Short mmCIF file of C-alpha atoms in Angstrom, two decimals:
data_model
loop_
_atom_site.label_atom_id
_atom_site.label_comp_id
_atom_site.label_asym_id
_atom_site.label_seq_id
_atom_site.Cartn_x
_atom_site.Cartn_y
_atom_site.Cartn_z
CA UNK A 1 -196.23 -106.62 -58.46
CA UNK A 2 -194.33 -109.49 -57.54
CA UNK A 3 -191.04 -107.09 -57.45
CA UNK A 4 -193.08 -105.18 -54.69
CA UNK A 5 -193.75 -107.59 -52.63
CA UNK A 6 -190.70 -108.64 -52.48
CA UNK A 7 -188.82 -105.54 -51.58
CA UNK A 8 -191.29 -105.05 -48.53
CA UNK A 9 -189.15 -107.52 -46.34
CA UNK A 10 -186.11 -106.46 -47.54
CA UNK A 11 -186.92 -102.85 -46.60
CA UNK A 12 -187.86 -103.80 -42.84
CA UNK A 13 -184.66 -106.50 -42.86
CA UNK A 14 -182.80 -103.10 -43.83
CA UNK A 15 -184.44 -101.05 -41.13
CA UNK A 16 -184.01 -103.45 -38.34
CA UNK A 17 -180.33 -104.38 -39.73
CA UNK A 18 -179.68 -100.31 -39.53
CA UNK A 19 -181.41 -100.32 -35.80
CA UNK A 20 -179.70 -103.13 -34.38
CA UNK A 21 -176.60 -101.17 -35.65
CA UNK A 22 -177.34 -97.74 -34.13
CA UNK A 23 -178.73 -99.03 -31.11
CA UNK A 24 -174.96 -98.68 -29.55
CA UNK A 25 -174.85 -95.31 -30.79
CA UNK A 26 -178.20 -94.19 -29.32
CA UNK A 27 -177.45 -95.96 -26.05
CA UNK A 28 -174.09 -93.75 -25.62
CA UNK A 29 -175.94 -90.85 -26.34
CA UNK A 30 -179.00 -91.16 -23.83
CA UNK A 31 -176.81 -92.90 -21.46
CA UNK A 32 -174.43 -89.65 -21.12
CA UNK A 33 -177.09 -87.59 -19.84
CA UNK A 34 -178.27 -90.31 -16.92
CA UNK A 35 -177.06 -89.19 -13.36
CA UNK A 36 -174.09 -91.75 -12.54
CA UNK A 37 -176.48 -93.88 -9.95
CA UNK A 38 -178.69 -94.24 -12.69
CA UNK A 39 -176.33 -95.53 -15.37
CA UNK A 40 -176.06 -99.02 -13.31
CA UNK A 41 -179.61 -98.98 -11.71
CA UNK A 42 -181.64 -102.38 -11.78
CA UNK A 43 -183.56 -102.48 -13.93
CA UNK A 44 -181.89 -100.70 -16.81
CA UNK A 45 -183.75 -97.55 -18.00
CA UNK A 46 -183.55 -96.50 -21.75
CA UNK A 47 -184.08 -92.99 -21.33
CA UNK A 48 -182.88 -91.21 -18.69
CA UNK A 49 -185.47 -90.57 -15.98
CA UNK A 50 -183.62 -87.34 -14.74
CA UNK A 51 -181.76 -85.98 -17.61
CA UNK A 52 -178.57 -83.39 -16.69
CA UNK A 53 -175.87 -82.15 -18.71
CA UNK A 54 -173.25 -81.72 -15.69
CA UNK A 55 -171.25 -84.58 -17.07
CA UNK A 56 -170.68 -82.85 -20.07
CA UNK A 57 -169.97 -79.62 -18.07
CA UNK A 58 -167.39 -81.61 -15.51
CA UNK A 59 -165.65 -82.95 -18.75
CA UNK A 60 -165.34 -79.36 -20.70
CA UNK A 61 -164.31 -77.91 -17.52
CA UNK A 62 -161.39 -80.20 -17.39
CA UNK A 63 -159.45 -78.94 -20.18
CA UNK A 64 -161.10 -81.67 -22.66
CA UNK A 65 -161.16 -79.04 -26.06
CA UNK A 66 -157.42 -78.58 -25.81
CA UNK A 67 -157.62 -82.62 -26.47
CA UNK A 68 -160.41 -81.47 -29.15
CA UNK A 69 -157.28 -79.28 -30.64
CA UNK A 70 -154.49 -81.99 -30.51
CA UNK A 71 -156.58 -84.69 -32.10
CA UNK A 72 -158.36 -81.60 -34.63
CA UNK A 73 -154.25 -80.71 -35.54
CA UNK A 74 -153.35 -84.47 -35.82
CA UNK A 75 -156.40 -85.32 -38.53
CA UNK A 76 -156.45 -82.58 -40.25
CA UNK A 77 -152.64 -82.43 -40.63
CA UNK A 78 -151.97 -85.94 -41.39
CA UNK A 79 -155.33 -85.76 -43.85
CA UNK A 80 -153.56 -83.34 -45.90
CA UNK A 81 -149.86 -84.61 -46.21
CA UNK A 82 -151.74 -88.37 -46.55
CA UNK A 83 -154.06 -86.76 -49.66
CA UNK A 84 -151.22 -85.33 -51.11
CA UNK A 85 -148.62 -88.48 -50.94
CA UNK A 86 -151.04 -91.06 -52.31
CA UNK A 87 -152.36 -88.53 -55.09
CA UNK A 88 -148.69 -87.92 -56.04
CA UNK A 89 -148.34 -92.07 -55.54
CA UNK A 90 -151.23 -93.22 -57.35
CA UNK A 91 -150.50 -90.89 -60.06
CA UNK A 92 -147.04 -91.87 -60.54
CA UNK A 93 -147.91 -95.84 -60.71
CA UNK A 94 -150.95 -94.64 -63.30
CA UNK A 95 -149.60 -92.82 -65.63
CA UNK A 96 -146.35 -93.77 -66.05
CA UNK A 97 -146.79 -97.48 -66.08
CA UNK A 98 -146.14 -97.82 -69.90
CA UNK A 99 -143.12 -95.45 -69.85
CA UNK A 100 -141.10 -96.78 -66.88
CA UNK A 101 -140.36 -100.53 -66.28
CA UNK A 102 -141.42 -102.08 -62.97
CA UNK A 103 -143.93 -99.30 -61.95
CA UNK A 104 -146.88 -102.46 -61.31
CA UNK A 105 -143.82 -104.10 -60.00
CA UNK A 106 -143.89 -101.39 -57.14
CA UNK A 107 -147.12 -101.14 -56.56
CA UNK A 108 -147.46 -104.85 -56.19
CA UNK A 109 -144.58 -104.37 -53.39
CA UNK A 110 -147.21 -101.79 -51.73
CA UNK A 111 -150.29 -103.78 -51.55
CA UNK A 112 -148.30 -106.83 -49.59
CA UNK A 113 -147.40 -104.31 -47.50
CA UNK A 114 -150.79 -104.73 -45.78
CA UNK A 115 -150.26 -108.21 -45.44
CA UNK A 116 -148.38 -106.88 -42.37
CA UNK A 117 -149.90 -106.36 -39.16
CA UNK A 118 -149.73 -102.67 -37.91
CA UNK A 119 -148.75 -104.23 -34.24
CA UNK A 120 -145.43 -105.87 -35.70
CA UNK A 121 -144.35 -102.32 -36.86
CA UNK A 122 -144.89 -100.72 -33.39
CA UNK A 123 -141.67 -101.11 -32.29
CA UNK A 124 -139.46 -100.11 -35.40
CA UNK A 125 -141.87 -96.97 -35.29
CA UNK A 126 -141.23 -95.71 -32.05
CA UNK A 127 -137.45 -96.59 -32.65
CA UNK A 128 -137.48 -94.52 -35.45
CA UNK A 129 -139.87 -91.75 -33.67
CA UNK A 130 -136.83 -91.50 -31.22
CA UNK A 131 -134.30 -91.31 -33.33
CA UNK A 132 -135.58 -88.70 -34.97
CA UNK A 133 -135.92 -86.41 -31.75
CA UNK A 134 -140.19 -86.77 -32.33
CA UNK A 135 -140.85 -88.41 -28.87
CA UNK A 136 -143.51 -86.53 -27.09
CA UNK A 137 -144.10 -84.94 -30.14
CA UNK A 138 -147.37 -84.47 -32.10
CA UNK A 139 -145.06 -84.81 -35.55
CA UNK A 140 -144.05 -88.19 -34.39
CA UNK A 141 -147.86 -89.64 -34.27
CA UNK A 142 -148.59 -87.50 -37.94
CA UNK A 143 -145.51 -88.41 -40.07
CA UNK A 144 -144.98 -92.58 -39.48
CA UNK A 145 -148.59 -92.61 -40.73
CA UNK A 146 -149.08 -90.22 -43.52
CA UNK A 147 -148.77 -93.25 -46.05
CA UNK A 148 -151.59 -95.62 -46.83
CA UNK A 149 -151.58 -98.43 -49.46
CA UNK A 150 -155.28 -97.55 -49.37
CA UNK A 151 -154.85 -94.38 -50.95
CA UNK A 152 -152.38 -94.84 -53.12
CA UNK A 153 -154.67 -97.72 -54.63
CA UNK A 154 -157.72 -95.58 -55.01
CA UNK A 155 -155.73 -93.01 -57.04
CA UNK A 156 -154.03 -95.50 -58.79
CA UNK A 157 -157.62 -97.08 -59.91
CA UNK A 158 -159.06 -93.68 -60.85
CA UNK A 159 -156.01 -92.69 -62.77
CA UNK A 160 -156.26 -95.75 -64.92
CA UNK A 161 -159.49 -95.23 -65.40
CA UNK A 162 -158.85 -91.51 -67.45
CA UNK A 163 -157.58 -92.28 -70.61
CA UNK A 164 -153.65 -91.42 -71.04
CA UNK A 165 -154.25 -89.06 -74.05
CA UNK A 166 -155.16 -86.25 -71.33
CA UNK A 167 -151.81 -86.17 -70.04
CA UNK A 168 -150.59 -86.16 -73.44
CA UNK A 169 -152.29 -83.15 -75.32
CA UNK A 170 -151.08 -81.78 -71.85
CA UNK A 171 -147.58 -82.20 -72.11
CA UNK A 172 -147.88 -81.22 -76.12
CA UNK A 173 -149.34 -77.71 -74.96
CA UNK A 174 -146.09 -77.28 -72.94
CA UNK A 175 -147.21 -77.93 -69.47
CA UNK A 176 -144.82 -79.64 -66.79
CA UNK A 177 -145.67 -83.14 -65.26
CA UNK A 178 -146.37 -80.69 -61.95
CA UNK A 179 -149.26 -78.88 -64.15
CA UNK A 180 -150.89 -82.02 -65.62
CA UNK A 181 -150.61 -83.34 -62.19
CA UNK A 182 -152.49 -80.28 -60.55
CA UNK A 183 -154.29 -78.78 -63.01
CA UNK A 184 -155.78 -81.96 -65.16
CA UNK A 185 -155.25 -85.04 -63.09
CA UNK A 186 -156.00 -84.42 -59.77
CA UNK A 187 -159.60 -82.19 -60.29
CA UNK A 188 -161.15 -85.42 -62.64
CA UNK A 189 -160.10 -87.38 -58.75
CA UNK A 190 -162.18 -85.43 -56.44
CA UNK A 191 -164.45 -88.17 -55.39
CA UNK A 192 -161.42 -90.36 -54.87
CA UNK A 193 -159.93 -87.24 -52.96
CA UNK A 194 -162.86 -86.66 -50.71
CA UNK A 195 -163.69 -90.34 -49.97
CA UNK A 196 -160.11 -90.68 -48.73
CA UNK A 197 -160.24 -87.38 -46.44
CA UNK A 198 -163.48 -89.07 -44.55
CA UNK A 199 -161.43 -92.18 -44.27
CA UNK A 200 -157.88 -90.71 -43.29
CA UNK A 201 -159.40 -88.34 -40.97
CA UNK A 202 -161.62 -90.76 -39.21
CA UNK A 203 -157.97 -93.59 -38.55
CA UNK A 204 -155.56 -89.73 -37.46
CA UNK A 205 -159.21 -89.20 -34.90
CA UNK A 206 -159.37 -92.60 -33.43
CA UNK A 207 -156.16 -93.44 -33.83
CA UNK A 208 -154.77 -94.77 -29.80
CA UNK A 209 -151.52 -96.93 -30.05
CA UNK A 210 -148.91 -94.42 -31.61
CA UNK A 211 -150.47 -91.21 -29.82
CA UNK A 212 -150.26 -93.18 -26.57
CA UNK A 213 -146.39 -94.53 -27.21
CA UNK A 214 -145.17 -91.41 -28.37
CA UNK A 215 -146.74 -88.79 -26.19
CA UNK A 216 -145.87 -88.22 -22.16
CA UNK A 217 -146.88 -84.83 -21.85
CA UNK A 218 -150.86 -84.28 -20.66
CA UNK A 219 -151.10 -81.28 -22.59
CA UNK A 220 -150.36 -82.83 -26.02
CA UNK A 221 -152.58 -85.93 -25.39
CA UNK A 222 -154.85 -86.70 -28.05
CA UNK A 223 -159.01 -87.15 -27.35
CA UNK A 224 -158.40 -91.15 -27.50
CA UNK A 225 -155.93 -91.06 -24.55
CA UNK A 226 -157.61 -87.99 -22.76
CA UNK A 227 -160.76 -90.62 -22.32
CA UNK A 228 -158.35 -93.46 -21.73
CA UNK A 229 -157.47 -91.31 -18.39
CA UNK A 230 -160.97 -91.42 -16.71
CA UNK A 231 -160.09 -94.77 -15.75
CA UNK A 232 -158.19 -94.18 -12.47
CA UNK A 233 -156.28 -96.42 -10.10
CA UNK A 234 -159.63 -96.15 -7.74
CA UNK A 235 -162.26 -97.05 -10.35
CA UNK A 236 -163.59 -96.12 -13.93
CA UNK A 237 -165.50 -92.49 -13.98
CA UNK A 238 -168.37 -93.63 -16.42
CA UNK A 239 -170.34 -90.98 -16.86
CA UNK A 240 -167.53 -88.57 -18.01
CA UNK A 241 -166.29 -91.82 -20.40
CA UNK A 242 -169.75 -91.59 -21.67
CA UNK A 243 -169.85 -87.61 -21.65
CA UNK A 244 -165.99 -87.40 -24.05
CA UNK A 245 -167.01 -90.65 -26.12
CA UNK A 246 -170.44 -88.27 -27.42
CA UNK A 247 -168.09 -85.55 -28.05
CA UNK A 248 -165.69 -87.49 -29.91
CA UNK A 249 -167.72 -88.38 -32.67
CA UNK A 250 -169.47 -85.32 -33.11
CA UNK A 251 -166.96 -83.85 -35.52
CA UNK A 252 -166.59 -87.70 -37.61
CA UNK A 253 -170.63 -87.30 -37.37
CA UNK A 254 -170.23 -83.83 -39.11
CA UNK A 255 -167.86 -84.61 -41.34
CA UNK A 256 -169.59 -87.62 -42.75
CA UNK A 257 -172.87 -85.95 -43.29
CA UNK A 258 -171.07 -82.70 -45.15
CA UNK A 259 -169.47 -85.14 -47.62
CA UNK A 260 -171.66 -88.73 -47.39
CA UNK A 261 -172.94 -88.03 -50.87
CA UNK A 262 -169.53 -88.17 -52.54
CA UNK A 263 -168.67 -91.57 -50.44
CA UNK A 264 -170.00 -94.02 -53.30
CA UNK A 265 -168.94 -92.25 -55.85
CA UNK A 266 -165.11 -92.27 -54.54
CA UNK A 267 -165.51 -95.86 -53.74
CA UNK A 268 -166.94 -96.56 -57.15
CA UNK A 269 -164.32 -94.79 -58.87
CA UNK A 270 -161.73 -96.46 -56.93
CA UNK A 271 -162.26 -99.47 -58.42
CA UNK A 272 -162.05 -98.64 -61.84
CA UNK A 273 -159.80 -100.43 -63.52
CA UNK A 274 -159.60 -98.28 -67.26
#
């Protein structure tokens, strides 16, 4: 009884924690459908008092799903090649770390890695980017990013976590390190594996400073920059900002509730240590 009582104020703490967080969310929404003298009216409505849908209109009119496309070919892209380089990675440091000297050695090198601040690495990035003939390029904003210490550490947890003998009454039936890779390993990850395609797909979506440094050309601008331009030189065009920023989430919002139920189980499994 006392356990009851108790868990009444933590359930309404919850549900007020959870609206105080959404509130944004619900604000952008309801907000994109006010007429633009209404968004700054005194006072402040919460719902719109004349609801239309021409800001969404103006904003699909303007070419905004080719940005959809970019930003759709960037994520989805740089999910793949990022699943497939920190399964191969996280395998690698799992598996092998009794055979091959150094292997935590490496990994250790990895995770200070992140002790570096993505802003310092701008510049070397688009150096690199240029060198490689990738400015205004999508490539150039998929490929300096496809690697995540993230990623590679989830695998790497998860792999530890299966006991070696697996890959061992593998390799005595005669299959290659490519077959116990893809055939045994990487099914037992698929909570790792889906976990990391909400994450990597959500940084390639939002993702702003590399897409904006690398790309000139308006037609290969990404969603994040195509909003970036409805701030003009004569004044900010709200309602369309407020019109793109709905539209942008939509597919993260989709995504999310296709695979939420697999979320803690990646994250749990990640942080196995076997």
């Amino acid at each position: 009884m006392k356990e009851k009582h108790t868990s009444i104020p933590l359930t309404i703490l919850s549900l007020l924690i959870g609206l105080v967080i959404l509130f944004p969310i619900i604000w952008l929404v309801l907000s994109s459908f006010k007429p633009s003298g209404e968004l700054f009216a005194y006072p402040l409505h919460f719902l719109p008092t004349q609801p239309t849908i021409e800001h969404y209109v103006s904003v699909l009119e303007g070419g905004f799903m080719g940005y959809v496309g970019n930003s759709l070919f960037l994520a989805v892209v740089g999910t793949l090649i990022t699943l497939l380089i920190s399964a191969m990675c996280g395998y690698a440091l799992a598996i092998y770390r009794f055979e091959i000297r150094y292997v935590n050695l490496v990994f250790g090198v990895f995770l200070l890695g992140t002790l570096i601040p993505g802003e310092t690495l701008t510049v070397p990035q688009f150096s690199v980017i240029s060198a490689m003939g990738l400015y205004n390029n999508i490539w150039g904003c998929i490929l300096p990013v496809v690697t995540t210490t993230t990623g590679i550490f989830m695998y790497r947890q998860h792999y530890m976590s299966i006991p070696l003998s697996f890959a061992e009454a593998a390799r005595i039936d005669g299959a290659s390190e490519w077959q116990i890779f893809s055939r045994v390993m990487l099914p037992l990850g698929s909570n790792v594996t889906i976990t990391l395609t909400i994450f990597s797909f959500m940084w390639r979506w939002n993702d702003y400073i590399l897409p904006l440094l690398v790309l000139s050309d308006q037609k290969k601008y990404t969603i994040q920059i195509a909003i970036k331009n409805f701030i003009g030189n004569t004044g900010v065009d709200w309602s369309s900002i407020l019109a793109a920023s709905v539209l942008s989430i939509v597919p993260i919002i989709i995504l999310f509730i296709i695979l939420q139920k697999y979320i803690i189980g990646g994250v749990t499994t990640g942080g196995d240590k076997g």
